[in-house]
């Protein structure tokens, strides 16, 4: 299941966007030489800068900023506004832009690759993964594991927001729910069964991410802006 686009191939949409943004610099690059995508955590959210793309995130070191570029809105929206950490107006632009909560991010493109042992400060996991094989695998990685309170949505809450992505996805979420609730562990387990279309489960995740954010952050639509953009996730 991809929470991003599936067009990162020659002639695909992602290739075309990169060609426009970077003046063709990556047109003939090998896949491992292309930019690595993330987001600038200017709102200081415990769930990361772009929860649309997943319940957990890698927090990169500050050194990454020196070789990152940024844009708003997302590169898929053909943006005209770009910047680098040393000088940009994207934070003010993003704060003034009335985007849907899941589109409310400043996209980051990291150049020169991301080496886990060198460039990652921590892996921040959703609390639903405590005591699971996901946590066990994470503990073997060469950086600390941290936690955020976790996404959680009851079936009743899920159905009350069925119009967000469509009632068919609320119905799917209700079918895979356990004990009347939904969280990232449950949706991940459903993906591994092979019984559901992965892109359908992505829509279920969008509802969960949008309306089941940790109570410490409140609904994503009510987020408060941070003051210092200093991390890429």
PDB file of C-alpha atoms in Angstrom:
ATOM      1  CA  UNK A   1       0.000   0.000   0.000  1.00  0.00           C
ATOM      2  CA  UNK A   2       1.398   3.382  -0.985  1.00  0.00           C
ATOM      3  CA  UNK A   3       0.179   6.550   0.694  1.00  0.00           C
ATOM      4  CA  UNK A   4       1.852   8.505  -2.088  1.00  0.00           C
ATOM      5  CA  UNK A   5       1.770   8.287  -5.859  1.00  0.00           C
ATOM      6  CA  UNK A   6       2.690   5.223  -7.872  1.00  0.00           C
ATOM      7  CA  UNK A   7       4.234   7.086 -10.825  1.00  0.00           C
ATOM      8  CA  UNK A   8       7.941   7.309  -9.941  1.00  0.00           C
ATOM      9  CA  UNK A   9       9.064   5.880 -13.279  1.00  0.00           C
ATOM     10  CA  UNK A  10      10.343   7.393 -16.521  1.00  0.00           C
ATOM     11  CA  UNK A  11       7.578   9.448 -18.081  1.00  0.00           C
ATOM     12  CA  UNK A  12       5.281   9.066 -15.044  1.00  0.00           C
ATOM     13  CA  UNK A  13       3.743  11.950 -13.146  1.00  0.00           C
ATOM     14  CA  UNK A  14       6.394  11.927 -10.404  1.00  0.00           C
ATOM     15  CA  UNK A  15       9.158  11.919 -13.022  1.00  0.00           C
ATOM     16  CA  UNK A  16       7.466  14.845 -14.804  1.00  0.00           C
ATOM     17  CA  UNK A  17       7.064  16.847 -11.600  1.00  0.00           C
ATOM     18  CA  UNK A  18      10.732  16.365 -10.704  1.00  0.00           C
ATOM     19  CA  UNK A  19      11.797  17.304 -14.215  1.00  0.00           C
ATOM     20  CA  UNK A  20       9.899  20.579 -13.939  1.00  0.00           C
ATOM     21  CA  UNK A  21      10.988  21.403 -10.390  1.00  0.00           C
ATOM     22  CA  UNK A  22      14.667  20.545 -10.795  1.00  0.00           C
ATOM     23  CA  UNK A  23      15.198  21.620 -14.398  1.00  0.00           C
ATOM     24  CA  UNK A  24      15.738  18.096 -15.714  1.00  0.00           C
ATOM     25  CA  UNK A  25      18.625  17.386 -13.326  1.00  0.00           C
ATOM     26  CA  UNK A  26      17.186  13.974 -12.400  1.00  0.00           C
ATOM     27  CA  UNK A  27      15.715  12.976 -15.755  1.00  0.00           C
ATOM     28  CA  UNK A  28      18.249  10.202 -16.351  1.00  0.00           C
ATOM     29  CA  UNK A  29      19.179   9.474 -12.731  1.00  0.00           C
ATOM     30  CA  UNK A  30      19.123   5.989 -11.262  1.00  0.00           C
ATOM     31  CA  UNK A  31      16.264   5.438  -8.778  1.00  0.00           C
ATOM     32  CA  UNK A  32      18.580   5.463  -5.746  1.00  0.00           C
ATOM     33  CA  UNK A  33      19.990   8.848  -6.813  1.00  0.00           C
ATOM     34  CA  UNK A  34      16.623  10.600  -6.981  1.00  0.00           C
ATOM     35  CA  UNK A  35      15.314  12.867  -4.181  1.00  0.00           C
ATOM     36  CA  UNK A  36      13.917  11.357  -1.005  1.00  0.00           C
ATOM     37  CA  UNK A  37      10.606  12.915  -0.013  1.00  0.00           C
ATOM     38  CA  UNK A  38       9.508  14.089   3.411  1.00  0.00           C
ATOM     39  CA  UNK A  39       7.967  17.146   5.040  1.00  0.00           C
ATOM     40  CA  UNK A  40       9.084  20.049   7.208  1.00  0.00           C
ATOM     41  CA  UNK A  41       7.626  19.784  10.702  1.00  0.00           C
ATOM     42  CA  UNK A  42       6.866  23.485  11.052  1.00  0.00           C
ATOM     43  CA  UNK A  43       3.748  22.817  13.132  1.00  0.00           C
ATOM     44  CA  UNK A  44       5.595  20.612  15.648  1.00  0.00           C
ATOM     45  CA  UNK A  45       3.024  17.788  15.561  1.00  0.00           C
ATOM     46  CA  UNK A  46       3.628  14.614  17.588  1.00  0.00           C
ATOM     47  CA  UNK A  47       2.260  12.612  14.640  1.00  0.00           C
ATOM     48  CA  UNK A  48       4.823  14.127  12.270  1.00  0.00           C
ATOM     49  CA  UNK A  49       4.671  16.710   9.554  1.00  0.00           C
ATOM     50  CA  UNK A  50       2.532  14.768   7.052  1.00  0.00           C
ATOM     51  CA  UNK A  51       0.308  12.143   8.737  1.00  0.00           C
ATOM     52  CA  UNK A  52      -1.489  11.580   5.427  1.00  0.00           C
ATOM     53  CA  UNK A  53       1.445   9.352   4.454  1.00  0.00           C
ATOM     54  CA  UNK A  54       1.558   7.107   7.509  1.00  0.00           C
ATOM     55  CA  UNK A  55       0.984   6.697  11.228  1.00  0.00           C
ATOM     56  CA  UNK A  56       4.697   6.592  12.095  1.00  0.00           C
ATOM     57  CA  UNK A  57       7.606   8.615  10.823  1.00  0.00           C
ATOM     58  CA  UNK A  58      11.368   9.005  10.753  1.00  0.00           C
ATOM     59  CA  UNK A  59      12.645  12.262  12.253  1.00  0.00           C
ATOM     60  CA  UNK A  60      15.793  13.298  10.414  1.00  0.00           C
ATOM     61  CA  UNK A  61      18.743  15.167  11.866  1.00  0.00           C
ATOM     62  CA  UNK A  62      19.154  18.910  11.476  1.00  0.00           C
ATOM     63  CA  UNK A  63      22.127  18.365   9.177  1.00  0.00           C
ATOM     64  CA  UNK A  64      19.710  17.225   6.461  1.00  0.00           C
ATOM     65  CA  UNK A  65      18.389  20.774   6.106  1.00  0.00           C
ATOM     66  CA  UNK A  66      21.542  21.887   4.297  1.00  0.00           C
ATOM     67  CA  UNK A  67      20.782  19.581   1.361  1.00  0.00           C
ATOM     68  CA  UNK A  68      17.003  19.794   1.283  1.00  0.00           C
ATOM     69  CA  UNK A  69      14.671  21.835  -0.874  1.00  0.00           C
ATOM     70  CA  UNK A  70      11.063  22.636  -0.050  1.00  0.00           C
ATOM     71  CA  UNK A  71       7.805  23.526  -1.750  1.00  0.00           C
ATOM     72  CA  UNK A  72       4.213  24.353  -0.924  1.00  0.00           C
ATOM     73  CA  UNK A  73       1.775  22.989  -1.830  1.00  0.00           C
ATOM     74  CA  UNK A  74       2.785  19.398  -2.524  1.00  0.00           C
ATOM     75  CA  UNK A  75       4.738  18.753  -5.725  1.00  0.00           C
ATOM     76  CA  UNK A  76       1.727  16.873  -7.114  1.00  0.00           C
ATOM     77  CA  UNK A  77      -0.155  20.199  -7.172  1.00  0.00           C
ATOM     78  CA  UNK A  78       2.306  21.880  -9.574  1.00  0.00           C
ATOM     79  CA  UNK A  79       3.632  24.381  -6.988  1.00  0.00           C
ATOM     80  CA  UNK A  80       5.207  27.696  -7.896  1.00  0.00           C
ATOM     81  CA  UNK A  81       6.717  28.441  -4.466  1.00  0.00           C
ATOM     82  CA  UNK A  82      10.021  26.861  -3.432  1.00  0.00           C
ATOM     83  CA  UNK A  83      12.771  27.452  -0.904  1.00  0.00           C
ATOM     84  CA  UNK A  84      15.726  26.205   1.086  1.00  0.00           C
ATOM     85  CA  UNK A  85      16.233  26.201   4.843  1.00  0.00           C
ATOM     86  CA  UNK A  86      18.536  29.228   4.699  1.00  0.00           C
ATOM     87  CA  UNK A  87      15.854  31.383   3.148  1.00  0.00           C
ATOM     88  CA  UNK A  88      12.206  30.854   2.256  1.00  0.00           C
ATOM     89  CA  UNK A  89       8.718  32.226   2.867  1.00  0.00           C
ATOM     90  CA  UNK A  90       6.939  28.870   2.729  1.00  0.00           C
ATOM     91  CA  UNK A  91       6.030  28.702   6.431  1.00  0.00           C
ATOM     92  CA  UNK A  92       4.031  31.933   6.251  1.00  0.00           C
ATOM     93  CA  UNK A  93       2.487  30.770   2.999  1.00  0.00           C
ATOM     94  CA  UNK A  94       1.453  27.410   4.463  1.00  0.00           C
ATOM     95  CA  UNK A  95       0.054  29.009   7.614  1.00  0.00           C
ATOM     96  CA  UNK A  96      -2.124  31.306   5.509  1.00  0.00           C
ATOM     97  CA  UNK A  97      -3.259  28.581   3.112  1.00  0.00           C
ATOM     98  CA  UNK A  98      -6.592  26.949   3.957  1.00  0.00           C
ATOM     99  CA  UNK A  99      -5.835  23.378   2.927  1.00  0.00           C
ATOM    100  CA  UNK A 100      -7.546  20.208   4.048  1.00  0.00           C
ATOM    101  CA  UNK A 101      -5.728  18.990   7.155  1.00  0.00           C
ATOM    102  CA  UNK A 102      -4.159  16.035   5.321  1.00  0.00           C
ATOM    103  CA  UNK A 103      -2.734  18.366   2.662  1.00  0.00           C
ATOM    104  CA  UNK A 104      -1.388  20.872   5.172  1.00  0.00           C
ATOM    105  CA  UNK A 105       2.337  20.303   4.858  1.00  0.00           C
ATOM    106  CA  UNK A 106       5.482  21.766   3.379  1.00  0.00           C
ATOM    107  CA  UNK A 107       7.019  19.097   1.199  1.00  0.00           C
ATOM    108  CA  UNK A 108      10.754  18.415   1.561  1.00  0.00           C
ATOM    109  CA  UNK A 109      13.026  16.874  -1.036  1.00  0.00           C
ATOM    110  CA  UNK A 110      16.288  15.549   0.416  1.00  0.00           C
ATOM    111  CA  UNK A 111      19.140  15.369  -2.091  1.00  0.00           C
ATOM    112  CA  UNK A 112      22.085  13.010  -1.807  1.00  0.00           C
ATOM    113  CA  UNK A 113      20.147  10.160  -0.249  1.00  0.00           C
ATOM    114  CA  UNK A 114      19.149   9.255   3.294  1.00  0.00           C
ATOM    115  CA  UNK A 115      21.433   6.880   5.211  1.00  0.00           C
ATOM    116  CA  UNK A 116      19.568   5.500   8.199  1.00  0.00           C
ATOM    117  CA  UNK A 117      22.526   5.243  10.569  1.00  0.00           C
ATOM    118  CA  UNK A 118      23.710   8.757   9.705  1.00  0.00           C
ATOM    119  CA  UNK A 119      20.627  10.815   8.941  1.00  0.00           C
ATOM    120  CA  UNK A 120      17.847   9.550  11.229  1.00  0.00           C
ATOM    121  CA  UNK A 121      17.449  10.969  14.717  1.00  0.00           C
ATOM    122  CA  UNK A 122      14.560   8.720  15.761  1.00  0.00           C
ATOM    123  CA  UNK A 123      11.722   6.524  14.556  1.00  0.00           C
ATOM    124  CA  UNK A 124       8.448   7.756  16.060  1.00  0.00           C
ATOM    125  CA  UNK A 125       5.893   4.931  16.191  1.00  0.00           C
ATOM    126  CA  UNK A 126       2.136   5.000  16.710  1.00  0.00           C
ATOM    127  CA  UNK A 127       1.230   3.616  20.135  1.00  0.00           C
ATOM    128  CA  UNK A 128      -0.839   0.829  18.549  1.00  0.00           C
ATOM    129  CA  UNK A 129       2.426  -0.931  17.670  1.00  0.00           C
ATOM    130  CA  UNK A 130       3.590  -1.391  21.271  1.00  0.00           C
ATOM    131  CA  UNK A 131       4.390  -5.015  21.968  1.00  0.00           C
ATOM    132  CA  UNK A 132       4.051  -6.060  18.314  1.00  0.00           C
ATOM    133  CA  UNK A 133       6.544  -7.410  15.761  1.00  0.00           C
ATOM    134  CA  UNK A 134       6.724  -3.860  14.369  1.00  0.00           C
ATOM    135  CA  UNK A 135       8.240  -2.651  17.642  1.00  0.00           C
ATOM    136  CA  UNK A 136      10.613  -5.619  17.759  1.00  0.00           C
ATOM    137  CA  UNK A 137      11.853  -4.865  14.244  1.00  0.00           C
ATOM    138  CA  UNK A 138      12.189  -1.175  15.057  1.00  0.00           C
ATOM    139  CA  UNK A 139      14.364  -1.927  18.087  1.00  0.00           C
ATOM    140  CA  UNK A 140      16.922  -3.539  15.773  1.00  0.00           C
ATOM    141  CA  UNK A 141      17.416  -0.323  13.773  1.00  0.00           C
ATOM    142  CA  UNK A 142      20.431   1.948  14.358  1.00  0.00           C
ATOM    143  CA  UNK A 143      18.523   4.813  16.015  1.00  0.00           C
ATOM    144  CA  UNK A 144      16.176   5.331  18.976  1.00  0.00           C
ATOM    145  CA  UNK A 145      12.483   4.429  18.955  1.00  0.00           C
ATOM    146  CA  UNK A 146      10.047   7.018  20.287  1.00  0.00           C
ATOM    147  CA  UNK A 147       6.251   6.973  20.559  1.00  0.00           C
ATOM    148  CA  UNK A 148       3.322   9.252  19.974  1.00  0.00           C
ATOM    149  CA  UNK A 149      -0.075   8.649  21.650  1.00  0.00           C
ATOM    150  CA  UNK A 150      -1.554   6.933  18.607  1.00  0.00           C
ATOM    151  CA  UNK A 151      -4.439   7.240  16.149  1.00  0.00           C
ATOM    152  CA  UNK A 152      -7.739   5.695  17.212  1.00  0.00           C
ATOM    153  CA  UNK A 153     -11.298   5.887  15.890  1.00  0.00           C
ATOM    154  CA  UNK A 154     -14.456   4.093  16.947  1.00  0.00           C
ATOM    155  CA  UNK A 155     -16.703   2.603  14.286  1.00  0.00           C
ATOM    156  CA  UNK A 156     -19.386   5.127  15.215  1.00  0.00           C
ATOM    157  CA  UNK A 157     -16.938   7.994  14.674  1.00  0.00           C
ATOM    158  CA  UNK A 158     -15.750   6.418  11.441  1.00  0.00           C
ATOM    159  CA  UNK A 159     -19.292   6.243  10.075  1.00  0.00           C
ATOM    160  CA  UNK A 160     -20.006   9.820  11.132  1.00  0.00           C
ATOM    161  CA  UNK A 161     -17.248  10.932   8.743  1.00  0.00           C
ATOM    162  CA  UNK A 162     -18.176   8.622   5.850  1.00  0.00           C
ATOM    163  CA  UNK A 163     -18.522  11.552   3.457  1.00  0.00           C
ATOM    164  CA  UNK A 164     -14.821  12.398   3.797  1.00  0.00           C
ATOM    165  CA  UNK A 165     -13.594   9.668   1.429  1.00  0.00           C
ATOM    166  CA  UNK A 166     -16.840   7.869   0.685  1.00  0.00           C
ATOM    167  CA  UNK A 167     -19.245   5.494   2.494  1.00  0.00           C
ATOM    168  CA  UNK A 168     -17.673   2.428   0.895  1.00  0.00           C
ATOM    169  CA  UNK A 169     -14.437   3.138   2.755  1.00  0.00           C
ATOM    170  CA  UNK A 170     -16.234   3.727   6.046  1.00  0.00           C
ATOM    171  CA  UNK A 171     -17.946   0.360   5.492  1.00  0.00           C
ATOM    172  CA  UNK A 172     -14.572  -1.284   4.850  1.00  0.00           C
ATOM    173  CA  UNK A 173     -13.161   0.274   7.997  1.00  0.00           C
ATOM    174  CA  UNK A 174     -16.098  -1.029   9.991  1.00  0.00           C
ATOM    175  CA  UNK A 175     -15.566  -4.548   8.611  1.00  0.00           C
ATOM    176  CA  UNK A 176     -11.909  -4.702   9.606  1.00  0.00           C
ATOM    177  CA  UNK A 177     -12.396  -3.000  12.983  1.00  0.00           C
ATOM    178  CA  UNK A 178     -11.688  -4.921  16.174  1.00  0.00           C
ATOM    179  CA  UNK A 179     -13.915  -4.526  19.229  1.00  0.00           C
ATOM    180  CA  UNK A 180     -15.583  -1.521  17.634  1.00  0.00           C
ATOM    181  CA  UNK A 181     -12.425   0.476  16.949  1.00  0.00           C
ATOM    182  CA  UNK A 182      -9.829   1.099  14.299  1.00  0.00           C
ATOM    183  CA  UNK A 183      -6.124   1.936  14.625  1.00  0.00           C
ATOM    184  CA  UNK A 184      -2.999   1.678  12.426  1.00  0.00           C
ATOM    185  CA  UNK A 185      -2.114  -1.813  13.677  1.00  0.00           C
ATOM    186  CA  UNK A 186      -5.540  -3.062  12.638  1.00  0.00           C
ATOM    187  CA  UNK A 187      -5.381  -1.482   9.192  1.00  0.00           C
ATOM    188  CA  UNK A 188      -1.860  -2.844   8.703  1.00  0.00           C
ATOM    189  CA  UNK A 189      -3.002  -6.350   9.628  1.00  0.00           C
ATOM    190  CA  UNK A 190      -5.873  -6.030   7.145  1.00  0.00           C
ATOM    191  CA  UNK A 191      -3.410  -5.072   4.401  1.00  0.00           C
ATOM    192  CA  UNK A 192      -1.337  -8.190   5.047  1.00  0.00           C
ATOM    193  CA  UNK A 193      -4.294 -10.541   4.649  1.00  0.00           C
ATOM    194  CA  UNK A 194      -4.422  -9.867   0.898  1.00  0.00           C
ATOM    195  CA  UNK A 195      -8.220  -9.776   1.038  1.00  0.00           C
ATOM    196  CA  UNK A 196      -8.607  -6.043   0.447  1.00  0.00           C
ATOM    197  CA  UNK A 197      -7.522  -3.603  -2.236  1.00  0.00           C
ATOM    198  CA  UNK A 198      -4.569  -1.706  -0.795  1.00  0.00           C
ATOM    199  CA  UNK A 199      -5.657   1.600  -2.260  1.00  0.00           C
ATOM    200  CA  UNK A 200      -9.055   1.108  -0.596  1.00  0.00           C
ATOM    201  CA  UNK A 201      -7.302   0.656   2.731  1.00  0.00           C
ATOM    202  CA  UNK A 202      -5.422   3.858   2.015  1.00  0.00           C
ATOM    203  CA  UNK A 203      -8.751   5.674   1.977  1.00  0.00           C
ATOM    204  CA  UNK A 204      -9.639   4.060   5.314  1.00  0.00           C
ATOM    205  CA  UNK A 205      -6.343   5.357   6.665  1.00  0.00           C
ATOM    206  CA  UNK A 206      -7.139   8.869   5.452  1.00  0.00           C
ATOM    207  CA  UNK A 207     -10.337   8.877   7.536  1.00  0.00           C
ATOM    208  CA  UNK A 208      -8.472   7.500  10.551  1.00  0.00           C
ATOM    209  CA  UNK A 209      -5.605   9.968  10.167  1.00  0.00           C
ATOM    210  CA  UNK A 210      -7.920  12.931   9.689  1.00  0.00           C
ATOM    211  CA  UNK A 211     -10.360  12.283  12.502  1.00  0.00           C
ATOM    212  CA  UNK A 212      -8.560   9.880  14.850  1.00  0.00           C
ATOM    213  CA  UNK A 213      -5.477  11.943  15.680  1.00  0.00           C
ATOM    214  CA  UNK A 214      -4.133  11.705  19.245  1.00  0.00           C
ATOM    215  CA  UNK A 215      -6.088  13.794  21.713  1.00  0.00           C
ATOM    216  CA  UNK A 216      -2.886  15.586  22.686  1.00  0.00           C
ATOM    217  CA  UNK A 217      -2.923  17.238  19.258  1.00  0.00           C
ATOM    218  CA  UNK A 218      -6.678  17.483  18.861  1.00  0.00           C
ATOM    219  CA  UNK A 219      -8.415  17.198  15.500  1.00  0.00           C
ATOM    220  CA  UNK A 220      -5.952  17.920  12.748  1.00  0.00           C
ATOM    221  CA  UNK A 221      -8.122  20.795  11.555  1.00  0.00           C
ATOM    222  CA  UNK A 222      -7.515  22.573  14.858  1.00  0.00           C
ATOM    223  CA  UNK A 223      -3.732  22.400  14.897  1.00  0.00           C
ATOM    224  CA  UNK A 224      -1.718  25.295  16.233  1.00  0.00           C
ATOM    225  CA  UNK A 225       1.329  26.499  14.339  1.00  0.00           C
ATOM    226  CA  UNK A 226       4.745  26.013  15.857  1.00  0.00           C
ATOM    227  CA  UNK A 227       7.392  28.688  15.847  1.00  0.00           C
ATOM    228  CA  UNK A 228      10.581  27.093  14.613  1.00  0.00           C
ATOM    229  CA  UNK A 229      10.804  24.882  11.496  1.00  0.00           C
ATOM    230  CA  UNK A 230      13.712  22.642  12.380  1.00  0.00           C
ATOM    231  CA  UNK A 231      12.974  19.043  11.522  1.00  0.00           C
ATOM    232  CA  UNK A 232      12.294  16.979   8.449  1.00  0.00           C
ATOM    233  CA  UNK A 233      10.151  13.841   8.771  1.00  0.00           C
TER     234      UNK A 233
END
